[in-house]
Coordinates of C-alpha atoms in Angstrom, one line a residue:
Chain A
M17 CA -35.7 48.4 -13.1
S18 CA -38.6 45.9 -12.5
V19 CA -39.5 44.0 -9.4
F20 CA -38.3 40.8 -11.1
L21 CA -34.8 42.0 -11.7
L22 CA -34.5 43.5 -8.2
Q23 CA -35.6 40.1 -6.8
R24 CA -33.0 38.3 -8.9
L25 CA -30.3 40.8 -7.8
G26 CA -31.2 40.2 -4.2
Q27 CA -31.0 36.4 -4.7
A28 CA -27.6 36.8 -6.4
L29 CA -26.2 38.8 -3.4
V30 CA -27.5 36.2 -1.0
A31 CA -25.9 33.5 -3.0
I32 CA -22.5 35.3 -3.1
F33 CA -22.7 35.8 0.7
G34 CA -23.6 32.1 1.1
V35 CA -20.7 31.0 -1.0
M36 CA -18.2 33.0 1.0
T37 CA -19.6 31.5 4.2
L38 CA -19.5 28.0 2.8
V39 CA -15.8 28.4 1.7
F40 CA -15.0 29.7 5.2
F41 CA -16.6 26.7 6.9
I42 CA -15.0 24.2 4.4
Q43 CA -11.6 25.6 5.5
R44 CA -12.5 24.7 9.1
L45 CA -13.7 21.2 8.4
T46 CA -10.5 19.8 9.7
G47 CA -10.3 22.2 12.7
D48 CA -7.2 24.4 12.5
P49 CA -6.6 25.8 9.0
T50 CA -3.1 26.9 9.8
Y51 CA -1.9 23.5 8.7
L52 CA -3.5 24.1 5.3
L53 CA -1.7 27.4 4.9
V54 CA 1.9 26.7 6.0
P55 CA 4.3 25.0 3.7
E56 CA 5.2 21.4 4.6
T57 CA 8.7 22.5 5.8
A58 CA 7.3 24.9 8.5
T59 CA 8.5 24.4 12.1
Q60 CA 6.3 24.6 15.2
A61 CA 7.4 28.2 15.9
D62 CA 6.5 29.1 12.3
I63 CA 3.0 27.6 12.8
E64 CA 2.5 29.5 16.0
A65 CA 3.5 32.8 14.4
M66 CA 1.3 32.1 11.4
R67 CA -1.6 31.3 13.7
R68 CA -1.2 34.7 15.4
S69 CA -0.7 36.7 12.3
L70 CA -3.8 35.2 10.7
G71 CA -5.9 35.9 13.8
L72 CA -6.7 32.3 14.2
D73 CA -6.2 32.6 18.0
Q74 CA -9.4 34.8 18.0
P75 CA -12.9 33.4 18.5
L76 CA -14.5 31.9 15.5
V77 CA -17.1 34.7 15.2
V78 CA -14.4 37.4 15.1
Q79 CA -12.5 35.4 12.5
Y80 CA -15.6 35.0 10.3
V81 CA -16.4 38.8 10.5
T82 CA -12.8 39.7 9.6
Y83 CA -12.9 37.2 6.7
L84 CA -16.1 38.7 5.3
W85 CA -14.7 42.2 5.7
D86 CA -11.5 41.2 3.8
M87 CA -13.6 39.6 1.0
L88 CA -15.8 42.7 0.7
R89 CA -12.7 44.9 0.3
L90 CA -11.6 42.4 -2.4
D91 CA -8.6 41.5 -0.3
F92 CA -8.1 37.8 -1.0
G93 CA -5.0 37.5 1.1
T94 CA -1.4 36.7 0.3
S95 CA 0.0 33.5 -1.0
Y96 CA 2.4 32.1 1.7
V97 CA 4.1 30.0 -0.9
Q98 CA 4.9 32.7 -3.4
N99 CA 4.6 35.7 -1.1
V100 CA 2.5 37.6 -3.6
A101 CA -1.0 39.0 -3.3
V102 CA -3.6 36.4 -4.5
S103 CA -5.4 39.0 -6.6
D104 CA -2.1 39.6 -8.5
I105 CA -1.5 35.9 -9.1
I106 CA -5.0 35.4 -10.3
A107 CA -4.8 38.5 -12.6
S108 CA -1.6 37.2 -14.2
R109 CA -3.3 33.9 -15.2
L110 CA -6.8 35.1 -16.0
P111 CA -6.1 36.3 -19.6
Y112 CA -5.0 32.8 -20.6
T113 CA -8.2 31.2 -19.2
L114 CA -10.3 33.9 -20.9
Q115 CA -8.6 33.2 -24.3
L116 CA -9.2 29.5 -23.8
A117 CA -12.8 30.0 -22.8
G118 CA -13.4 32.3 -25.7
G119 CA -11.9 29.9 -28.1
A120 CA -14.0 27.0 -26.7
L121 CA -17.2 29.1 -26.9
F122 CA -16.4 29.9 -30.4
V123 CA -15.9 26.3 -31.3
A124 CA -19.1 25.3 -29.5
F125 CA -21.2 28.0 -31.2
V126 CA -19.9 27.8 -34.7
I127 CA -20.1 24.0 -34.8
G128 CA -23.0 23.4 -32.3
L129 CA -25.7 25.7 -33.6
P130 CA -25.5 24.7 -37.3
V131 CA -25.4 21.0 -36.4
G132 CA -28.5 21.4 -34.2
L133 CA -30.2 23.3 -36.9
A134 CA -29.4 20.6 -39.5
M135 CA -30.6 17.9 -37.2
A136 CA -33.9 19.7 -36.7
I137 CA -34.6 20.5 -40.4
W138 CA -33.5 17.1 -41.8
R139 CA -35.0 15.2 -38.9
K140 CA -36.0 12.1 -41.0
H141 CA -32.8 11.9 -42.9
R142 CA -30.4 9.0 -42.4
A143 CA -27.4 11.2 -41.9
T144 CA -29.1 12.8 -39.0
N145 CA -28.9 9.7 -37.0
L146 CA -25.2 9.5 -37.6
L147 CA -24.9 13.2 -36.6
M148 CA -26.9 12.6 -33.4
G149 CA -24.6 9.7 -32.6
I150 CA -21.5 11.9 -33.0
V151 CA -23.1 14.6 -30.8
L152 CA -23.9 12.0 -28.1
G153 CA -20.4 10.7 -28.3
A154 CA -18.9 14.1 -28.0
Q155 CA -21.0 14.6 -24.8
S156 CA -19.6 11.5 -23.2
M157 CA -16.0 12.2 -24.1
P158 CA -13.9 12.9 -21.1
T159 CA -12.0 16.1 -22.0
F160 CA -8.7 14.7 -20.7
W161 CA -9.0 11.8 -23.1
S162 CA -10.0 13.7 -26.1
G163 CA -7.2 16.2 -25.3
I164 CA -4.6 13.4 -25.1
L165 CA -5.8 11.8 -28.3
M166 CA -5.5 15.1 -30.2
I167 CA -2.0 15.6 -28.8
M168 CA -1.1 12.1 -30.1
V169 CA -2.6 12.6 -33.6
F170 CA -1.9 16.2 -34.4
G171 CA 0.9 17.0 -32.1
V172 CA 3.1 13.8 -32.2
W173 CA 2.2 11.9 -35.4
L174 CA 1.2 14.6 -37.9
R175 CA 3.1 17.4 -36.2
W176 CA 0.6 20.0 -37.4
L177 CA 0.2 21.6 -34.0
P178 CA 2.3 22.2 -31.0
P179 CA 1.5 19.4 -28.5
S180 CA 1.3 21.7 -25.5
G181 CA 2.3 25.1 -24.0
S182 CA 1.3 28.6 -25.0
G183 CA 2.6 31.5 -26.9
S184 CA 0.9 31.5 -30.3
F185 CA -2.4 31.1 -32.0
S186 CA -1.7 27.5 -33.0
H187 CA -1.1 26.6 -29.3
L188 CA -4.7 27.7 -28.7
I189 CA -6.4 25.5 -31.3
M190 CA -6.4 22.0 -29.6
P191 CA -7.2 23.2 -26.1
S192 CA -10.1 25.2 -27.4
I193 CA -11.5 22.2 -29.3
A194 CA -11.0 19.9 -26.4
L195 CA -12.8 22.3 -24.0
G196 CA -15.4 23.3 -26.6
L197 CA -16.5 19.7 -27.6
L198 CA -18.8 19.2 -24.6
S199 CA -20.5 22.6 -25.0
M200 CA -20.7 22.0 -28.7
A201 CA -22.8 18.9 -28.0
T202 CA -25.0 20.8 -25.6
Y203 CA -25.6 23.6 -28.0
A204 CA -26.4 21.2 -30.8
R205 CA -29.0 19.4 -28.7
I206 CA -30.6 22.5 -27.3
A207 CA -30.7 24.1 -30.7
R208 CA -32.2 21.0 -32.2
S209 CA -35.0 20.6 -29.6
S210 CA -35.9 24.3 -29.5
I211 CA -36.1 24.6 -33.3
L212 CA -38.2 21.4 -33.3
D213 CA -40.4 23.1 -30.8
E214 CA -40.8 26.2 -32.9
M215 CA -41.4 24.2 -36.0
S216 CA -44.5 22.6 -34.5
K217 CA -46.1 26.0 -33.8
D218 CA -49.1 27.4 -35.8
Y219 CA -47.3 30.4 -37.2
V220 CA -44.8 28.1 -39.0
R221 CA -47.6 26.1 -40.5
S222 CA -49.3 29.2 -41.8
A223 CA -46.1 30.6 -43.1
R224 CA -45.5 27.4 -45.0
A225 CA -49.1 27.6 -46.3
R226 CA -48.4 31.1 -47.6
G227 CA -45.6 29.5 -49.5
V228 CA -42.6 30.8 -47.5
T229 CA -39.5 28.8 -48.4
T230 CA -37.6 26.7 -45.8
G231 CA -34.5 28.9 -46.0
R232 CA -36.5 32.1 -45.4
L233 CA -38.5 30.5 -42.6
V234 CA -35.3 29.5 -40.8
G235 CA -33.6 32.8 -41.4
K236 CA -36.5 35.1 -40.5
H237 CA -38.4 33.2 -37.8
L238 CA -37.0 30.0 -36.4
I239 CA -33.6 31.1 -35.4
R240 CA -34.7 34.2 -33.6
N241 CA -37.5 32.5 -31.7
S242 CA -35.5 29.6 -30.6
L243 CA -32.7 31.7 -29.2
I244 CA -34.0 31.9 -25.6
P245 CA -33.1 28.4 -24.5
V246 CA -29.7 28.9 -26.2
I247 CA -29.0 32.1 -24.2
S248 CA -30.0 30.5 -20.9
I249 CA -27.9 27.5 -21.5
S250 CA -24.9 29.8 -22.3
A251 CA -24.9 31.0 -18.8
L252 CA -24.6 27.4 -17.6
E253 CA -22.0 26.7 -20.3
I254 CA -19.7 29.5 -19.2
S255 CA -19.4 28.1 -15.7
Q256 CA -18.9 24.7 -17.2
L257 CA -16.1 26.0 -19.3
L258 CA -14.4 27.5 -16.2
A259 CA -14.6 24.1 -14.5
G260 CA -13.5 22.3 -17.6
A261 CA -10.5 24.5 -17.9
V262 CA -9.0 22.9 -14.8
I263 CA -8.6 19.6 -16.7
V264 CA -7.8 21.0 -20.2
E265 CA -5.2 23.4 -18.9
T266 CA -3.5 20.5 -17.1
V267 CA -3.5 18.3 -20.2
F268 CA -2.1 21.0 -22.5
A269 CA 0.1 22.8 -19.9
W270 CA -1.8 26.0 -20.6
P271 CA -0.9 28.6 -18.0
G272 CA -4.3 29.7 -17.0
L273 CA -6.4 29.6 -13.8
G274 CA -7.1 25.9 -14.1
Q275 CA -3.4 25.0 -14.1
L276 CA -3.0 27.5 -11.3
T277 CA -5.6 25.7 -9.2
V278 CA -3.9 22.3 -9.6
Q279 CA -0.5 23.8 -8.9
S280 CA -1.8 25.6 -5.8
V281 CA -3.4 22.4 -4.4
Q282 CA -0.2 20.5 -5.0
A283 CA 1.8 23.2 -3.3
R284 CA -0.7 23.4 -0.5
D285 CA -1.2 27.1 -1.3
F286 CA -4.7 27.2 0.1
V287 CA -5.3 30.9 -0.1
V288 CA -4.9 30.8 -3.8
V289 CA -7.3 27.9 -4.2
Q290 CA -9.8 29.8 -2.1
G291 CA -9.5 32.9 -4.2
I292 CA -10.1 30.9 -7.4
V293 CA -13.2 29.1 -6.0
L294 CA -14.7 32.4 -5.0
L295 CA -14.0 33.9 -8.4
G296 CA -15.5 30.9 -10.1
A297 CA -18.6 31.2 -8.0
F298 CA -18.8 35.0 -8.5
V299 CA -18.6 34.5 -12.3
T300 CA -21.2 31.8 -12.2
I301 CA -23.7 33.9 -10.2
S302 CA -23.2 37.0 -12.3
V303 CA -23.5 35.2 -15.6
N304 CA -26.7 33.6 -14.4
L305 CA -28.0 37.0 -13.4
L306 CA -27.0 38.4 -16.7
A307 CA -28.8 35.7 -18.6
D308 CA -32.0 36.4 -16.7
I309 CA -31.7 40.1 -17.5
L310 CA -30.9 39.3 -21.1
Y311 CA -33.9 37.1 -21.7
S312 CA -36.2 39.5 -20.0
V313 CA -35.1 41.9 -22.7
V314 CA -35.6 39.3 -25.4
D315 CA -38.9 38.1 -24.1
P316 CA -40.9 40.8 -22.3
R317 CA -43.4 38.1 -21.0
I318 CA -40.8 37.0 -18.4
R319 CA -40.5 40.5 -16.9
K320 CA -44.1 40.4 -15.9
G321 CA -43.8 36.9 -14.5
G322 CA -42.3 38.0 -11.2
G323 CA -41.9 34.7 -9.4
A324 CA -40.3 32.6 -12.3
Chain B
M11 CA -47.1 -10.7 -22.2
S12 CA -47.5 -8.4 -25.2
A13 CA -47.7 -5.3 -23.0
L14 CA -44.4 -6.4 -21.5
T15 CA -42.8 -6.9 -24.9
T16 CA -43.9 -3.5 -26.0
T17 CA -42.5 -1.9 -22.9
W18 CA -39.3 -3.8 -23.5
R19 CA -39.2 -2.7 -27.2
R20 CA -39.8 0.9 -26.4
L21 CA -37.1 0.9 -23.7
F22 CA -34.4 -1.0 -25.5
W23 CA -35.0 -1.0 -29.2
P24 CA -36.2 2.6 -29.9
Q25 CA -35.7 4.4 -33.2
A26 CA -32.1 5.3 -32.6
S27 CA -29.3 6.6 -30.5
G28 CA -27.2 7.4 -33.4
G29 CA -28.6 4.3 -35.1
V30 CA -27.4 1.9 -32.4
P31 CA -30.0 0.1 -30.2
V32 CA -29.7 1.0 -26.6
G33 CA -29.5 -2.7 -25.7
V34 CA -25.9 -2.5 -27.0
F35 CA -25.1 0.0 -24.3
V36 CA -26.9 -1.9 -21.6
A37 CA -24.7 -4.8 -22.6
I38 CA -21.5 -2.8 -22.4
L39 CA -22.5 -1.4 -19.0
A40 CA -23.4 -5.0 -17.8
A41 CA -20.0 -6.3 -19.1
L42 CA -18.1 -3.5 -17.3
V43 CA -20.0 -4.3 -14.0
I44 CA -19.2 -8.0 -14.3
I45 CA -15.5 -7.2 -15.1
A46 CA -15.3 -5.0 -12.0
I47 CA -16.9 -7.6 -9.7
F48 CA -14.8 -10.5 -10.9
A49 CA -11.6 -8.5 -11.6
P50 CA -9.4 -11.0 -9.6
L51 CA -10.6 -13.9 -11.7
I52 CA -10.4 -12.1 -15.1
A53 CA -7.2 -10.1 -14.7
P54 CA -4.3 -12.1 -16.1
Y55 CA -1.7 -10.7 -13.6
N56 CA -1.5 -8.8 -10.4
P57 CA -2.2 -5.2 -11.3
D58 CA 0.4 -3.8 -8.9
S59 CA 3.3 -6.2 -9.6
Q60 CA 6.1 -4.3 -11.2
N61 CA 8.6 -5.6 -13.7
L62 CA 11.3 -3.1 -14.3
M63 CA 12.7 -5.2 -17.2
G64 CA 9.4 -4.9 -19.0
R65 CA 8.8 -1.1 -18.8
L66 CA 6.7 0.6 -21.6
K67 CA 6.3 -2.6 -23.7
P68 CA 3.9 -2.1 -26.6
P69 CA 0.7 -4.2 -26.8
G70 CA 1.2 -7.8 -27.7
T71 CA 4.8 -8.2 -26.5
E72 CA 6.4 -10.5 -24.0
A73 CA 9.0 -9.7 -21.4
R74 CA 10.4 -12.1 -18.8
G75 CA 7.4 -14.5 -19.0
T76 CA 4.7 -11.9 -18.9
Y77 CA 2.5 -11.4 -21.9
Y78 CA 1.4 -7.8 -22.2
L79 CA -1.8 -8.0 -24.4
L80 CA -2.4 -4.2 -24.0
G81 CA 1.2 -3.3 -23.3
S82 CA 2.8 -2.3 -20.0
D83 CA 3.1 1.0 -18.1
E84 CA 6.1 3.0 -16.8
L85 CA 6.7 0.5 -14.0
G86 CA 6.3 -2.6 -16.2
R87 CA 2.8 -3.4 -14.8
D88 CA 0.4 -5.2 -17.1
L89 CA -1.9 -2.5 -18.6
L90 CA -4.8 -5.0 -19.2
S91 CA -4.9 -6.0 -15.5
R92 CA -4.8 -2.4 -14.4
V93 CA -7.6 -1.4 -16.8
I94 CA -9.7 -4.3 -15.4
Y95 CA -9.0 -3.3 -11.8
G96 CA -9.6 0.3 -12.7
A97 CA -13.2 -0.5 -13.5
R98 CA -13.7 -1.4 -9.8
V99 CA -12.6 2.1 -8.7
S100 CA -14.7 3.9 -11.3
L101 CA -17.9 2.0 -10.7
S102 CA -17.7 1.8 -6.9
V103 CA -16.9 5.5 -6.4
A104 CA -19.6 6.5 -8.8
F105 CA -22.2 4.0 -7.2
L106 CA -21.4 5.0 -3.6
S107 CA -21.5 8.7 -4.3
V108 CA -24.7 8.5 -6.2
V109 CA -26.4 6.5 -3.4
L110 CA -25.1 8.8 -0.7
S111 CA -25.8 12.2 -2.5
G112 CA -29.2 10.7 -3.7
A113 CA -30.2 9.8 -0.2
V114 CA -29.2 13.1 1.3
G115 CA -30.5 15.2 -1.6
I116 CA -33.9 13.4 -1.9
T117 CA -34.6 13.4 1.8
L118 CA -33.8 17.2 2.1
G119 CA -35.7 18.0 -1.0
M120 CA -38.8 16.1 0.0
L121 CA -38.7 17.7 3.5
A122 CA -38.4 21.2 1.9
G123 CA -41.3 20.6 -0.4
Y124 CA -43.5 18.9 2.2
R125 CA -42.8 21.1 5.2
G126 CA -42.4 24.5 3.5
G127 CA -41.6 27.4 5.8
W128 CA -38.1 27.8 7.2
V129 CA -37.1 24.3 6.2
E130 CA -37.8 25.1 2.6
M131 CA -36.0 28.5 2.9
V132 CA -32.9 27.0 4.4
V133 CA -32.6 23.9 2.2
M134 CA -33.4 25.7 -1.1
R135 CA -31.0 28.6 -0.4
L136 CA -28.3 26.0 0.4
V137 CA -29.1 24.3 -2.8
D138 CA -28.7 27.7 -4.7
I139 CA -25.4 28.3 -3.0
F140 CA -23.9 24.9 -3.7
L141 CA -25.0 25.0 -7.3
S142 CA -23.4 28.4 -7.8
I143 CA -19.9 27.0 -7.2
P144 CA -18.6 25.1 -10.3
A145 CA -18.8 21.5 -9.1
I146 CA -15.3 20.5 -9.9
L147 CA -13.9 23.6 -8.1
L148 CA -16.0 22.7 -5.0
A149 CA -14.7 19.1 -5.1
I150 CA -11.1 20.3 -5.5
I151 CA -11.4 22.7 -2.5
M152 CA -12.9 20.0 -0.3
V153 CA -10.4 17.4 -1.3
S154 CA -7.5 19.8 -0.7
V155 CA -8.9 20.3 2.8
L156 CA -9.9 16.7 3.6
G157 CA -7.0 15.0 1.7
P158 CA -7.3 12.5 -1.2
G159 CA -8.2 8.8 -1.0
F160 CA -11.1 6.6 -1.8
A161 CA -13.4 7.4 1.2
N162 CA -12.8 11.1 0.9
V163 CA -13.5 11.2 -2.8
V164 CA -16.9 9.5 -2.2
L165 CA -17.7 11.9 0.6
V166 CA -16.7 15.0 -1.3
L167 CA -18.7 13.9 -4.4
A168 CA -21.7 13.2 -2.3
L169 CA -21.4 16.6 -0.5
T170 CA -20.9 18.3 -3.9
R171 CA -23.8 16.7 -5.8
W172 CA -26.7 16.4 -3.4
P173 CA -28.3 19.7 -4.4
R174 CA -29.1 18.2 -7.9
Y175 CA -31.4 15.6 -6.3
A176 CA -32.8 18.0 -3.7
R177 CA -34.0 20.5 -6.4
V178 CA -35.8 17.7 -8.4
A179 CA -37.2 16.1 -5.3
Y180 CA -38.4 19.4 -4.0
G181 CA -40.3 20.3 -7.2
Q182 CA -41.8 16.9 -7.5
T183 CA -42.9 16.8 -3.9
L184 CA -44.6 20.2 -4.3
A185 CA -46.4 18.8 -7.3
V186 CA -47.8 15.7 -5.6
S187 CA -48.3 16.8 -2.0
N188 CA -51.7 18.2 -2.7
Q189 CA -52.9 15.1 -4.5
P190 CA -55.9 13.3 -3.0
Y191 CA -53.9 10.2 -2.0
V192 CA -51.5 12.3 0.1
R193 CA -54.3 14.2 1.7
L194 CA -56.1 11.0 2.5
A195 CA -53.0 9.4 4.0
K196 CA -52.6 12.5 6.2
A197 CA -56.3 12.4 7.2
M198 CA -56.0 8.8 8.2
G199 CA -53.3 9.9 10.6
A200 CA -50.1 8.9 8.8
G201 CA -47.0 10.7 10.3
P202 CA -44.8 12.8 8.1
L203 CA -42.1 10.1 7.7
R204 CA -44.8 7.6 6.6
V205 CA -46.3 10.1 4.1
L206 CA -42.9 11.1 2.7
F207 CA -41.4 7.7 2.2
L208 CA -44.4 5.4 1.6
H209 CA -46.7 7.8 -0.3
I210 CA -44.7 10.6 -1.9
L211 CA -41.3 8.9 -2.6
P212 CA -42.7 6.1 -4.8
N213 CA -44.6 8.5 -6.9
I214 CA -41.7 10.9 -7.6
L215 CA -39.0 8.1 -8.1
A216 CA -39.2 8.2 -11.9
P217 CA -37.7 11.6 -12.6
L218 CA -35.2 11.1 -9.8
A219 CA -34.0 7.8 -11.4
V220 CA -33.2 9.8 -14.6
V221 CA -31.2 12.3 -12.5
A222 CA -29.4 9.5 -10.8
T223 CA -28.4 7.8 -14.0
L224 CA -27.1 11.0 -15.6
E225 CA -25.3 11.8 -12.3
F226 CA -23.7 8.3 -12.4
G227 CA -22.0 9.1 -15.7
L228 CA -20.9 12.5 -14.3
M229 CA -19.5 10.9 -11.1
V230 CA -17.4 8.5 -13.2
L231 CA -16.0 11.5 -15.0
F232 CA -15.4 13.4 -11.7
E233 CA -13.6 10.5 -10.1
A234 CA -11.4 10.2 -13.2
G235 CA -10.8 13.9 -13.3
L236 CA -9.8 14.1 -9.6
S237 CA -7.6 11.1 -10.0
F238 CA -6.1 12.6 -13.2
L239 CA -5.2 15.7 -11.1
G240 CA -3.7 13.5 -8.4
L241 CA -6.4 14.3 -6.0
G242 CA -8.5 11.1 -6.3
V243 CA -7.7 7.5 -5.3
Q244 CA -4.0 7.3 -4.6
P245 CA -1.3 5.1 -6.2
P246 CA -0.6 2.2 -6.6
T247 CA -4.4 1.6 -6.8
A248 CA -5.3 1.4 -10.5
S249 CA -7.7 4.2 -11.5
W250 CA -8.4 5.1 -15.1
G251 CA -8.0 8.8 -14.4
A252 CA -4.5 8.3 -12.8
M253 CA -3.5 6.0 -15.7
L254 CA -4.5 8.8 -18.2
S255 CA -2.4 11.2 -16.3
V256 CA 0.7 8.9 -16.6
G257 CA -0.2 8.3 -20.3
R258 CA -0.2 12.0 -20.8
N259 CA 3.5 12.1 -19.9
Y260 CA 4.4 9.3 -22.2
V261 CA 2.2 10.5 -25.1
S262 CA 5.1 10.4 -27.6
T263 CA 6.6 7.1 -26.6
A264 CA 3.8 4.9 -25.3
W265 CA 0.4 5.7 -26.8
W266 CA -1.3 2.7 -25.3
I267 CA -1.1 3.9 -21.7
A268 CA -3.6 6.6 -22.2
T269 CA -5.6 5.1 -25.0
F270 CA -7.1 2.0 -23.3
P271 CA -8.2 3.4 -20.0
G272 CA -9.6 6.4 -21.9
L273 CA -11.5 4.1 -24.2
C274 CA -13.1 2.3 -21.2
L275 CA -14.0 5.5 -19.5
F276 CA -15.6 6.8 -22.7
L277 CA -17.6 3.6 -23.3
L278 CA -18.8 3.6 -19.7
V279 CA -19.9 7.2 -19.7
L280 CA -21.4 6.9 -23.1
S281 CA -23.4 3.9 -22.1
V282 CA -24.7 5.4 -18.9
N283 CA -25.6 8.7 -20.6
L284 CA -27.5 6.9 -23.5
I285 CA -29.4 4.8 -21.0
G286 CA -30.3 7.9 -19.0
D287 CA -31.4 9.7 -22.2
R288 CA -33.5 6.7 -23.2
L289 CA -35.0 6.4 -19.7
S290 CA -35.9 10.1 -19.7
A291 CA -37.5 10.0 -23.1
Y292 CA -39.4 6.9 -22.1
L293 CA -40.7 8.5 -18.9
N294 CA -41.8 11.8 -20.5
P295 CA -42.7 11.0 -24.1
K296 CA -43.5 14.6 -24.8
S297 CA -39.8 15.6 -24.8
R298 CA -39.1 13.4 -27.8

């Protein structure tokens, strides 16, 4: 393992530790977090008992150390509303969010990359302007609006797809498209600009001079060489998808982590919210790390770079 | 005169944003701002006055002396008036949070770049930490602690988004702080505040303006998203996000409730994003 990767691993660990600390202090923004943890119907005696059982009568430093220790043992606490371990609650919802994110990523890739490629190759064509307009539009589309519009058209009017809920493949289609639309636009734009970048390079010109056809040029050279920006943006997109899931799952009543977040906030089940936020941060940090490792494999120059 | 015209042309009448000149989007944004400012003069009715006899009326109908141009919502409130007042919430939350997070982020970023050492270490690590939590989750956890409402939403968005500006301001400050004009100012005895705000800031403002524009669009979406989830501005205040959430429940019986606020939201975000794109292409022509 090179110095660069060790450095990145160290940074990731610092970030994870920092996120845990940040979440701990956010909880204490209002002073006593007991009120966040108890249900609204709790009596004063309940609150006192809760405060003791949580160790909140201890000094702040002791609380902080206990909290860090719990997190390191992957003990995210117990939901006081459902009386179930937070990790169990999250585990039961996670598969749904993974399905949704997978579907969205598929939509984004399968539509976004070819569209970006087309926009780069036929740069001067009229239709490209229109395509660019559609991509820009998709990027500004609030997911909750596009979701609702789809429900109206395909769920209520045409009755092609179930308007909400889960259980079959057809339930997955609309939420995936709603969630994938934004990433699709990002992929299309990144693919376009990175292919345009490659096309202006010398080797492309000499390949053309040798008489290499456009199709072969794209297939053999351009796609592979313009993949690096696409990989690095994928890391960003995955955490975007997690965040987007909060809205999309609410729109489509999809029982994943996003819906769980909203339900937990409404039920004042703060331990669960905290668990989801930590998980989201952890995924974001690891995916970024993974992307760095991946493109140091794709492009050996980065490995030597060190600081970058 | 001709230089000015060329600048104007390049900024507002460029080859294309999907074939539509950017001037159109500037006009849409300006119209929405005017509507927000003069909402009480423009809105035909009080956005909060309920009319239970006129619930869920489709667009263009009349009930008990009220003419619903865009229809009415589940409490018989005039949708057009609520959409108009909703512009106020969207634009003011976005504007205030951009100003607040920009001020905090730019100051910290410049300090980190200029001072270096432990200031740089602390600020930039904090930036990394904040950016590694998905922004909407960070906003949700903070709102769930602080409670919803207008002021808290602005505060939370500012606290969530400052690292974006800090990162750009930091990089830019590093790039210019060795320039002759900065060294000269220091040699002439200018204090750090004077150097930062009078000499460095004006020279790094352009890329920050692009970030701020794109962030503005994002803040509009965040506010709408939080309100959609019931964590934003609270009822009865009209907010596009909250109206969409009501519309979601009446999707099979009253399509207009979600459609019109969503359309306004889309147009606002689209205009801001295209203006931001245009600005960024204008400021660094290489990226075109």
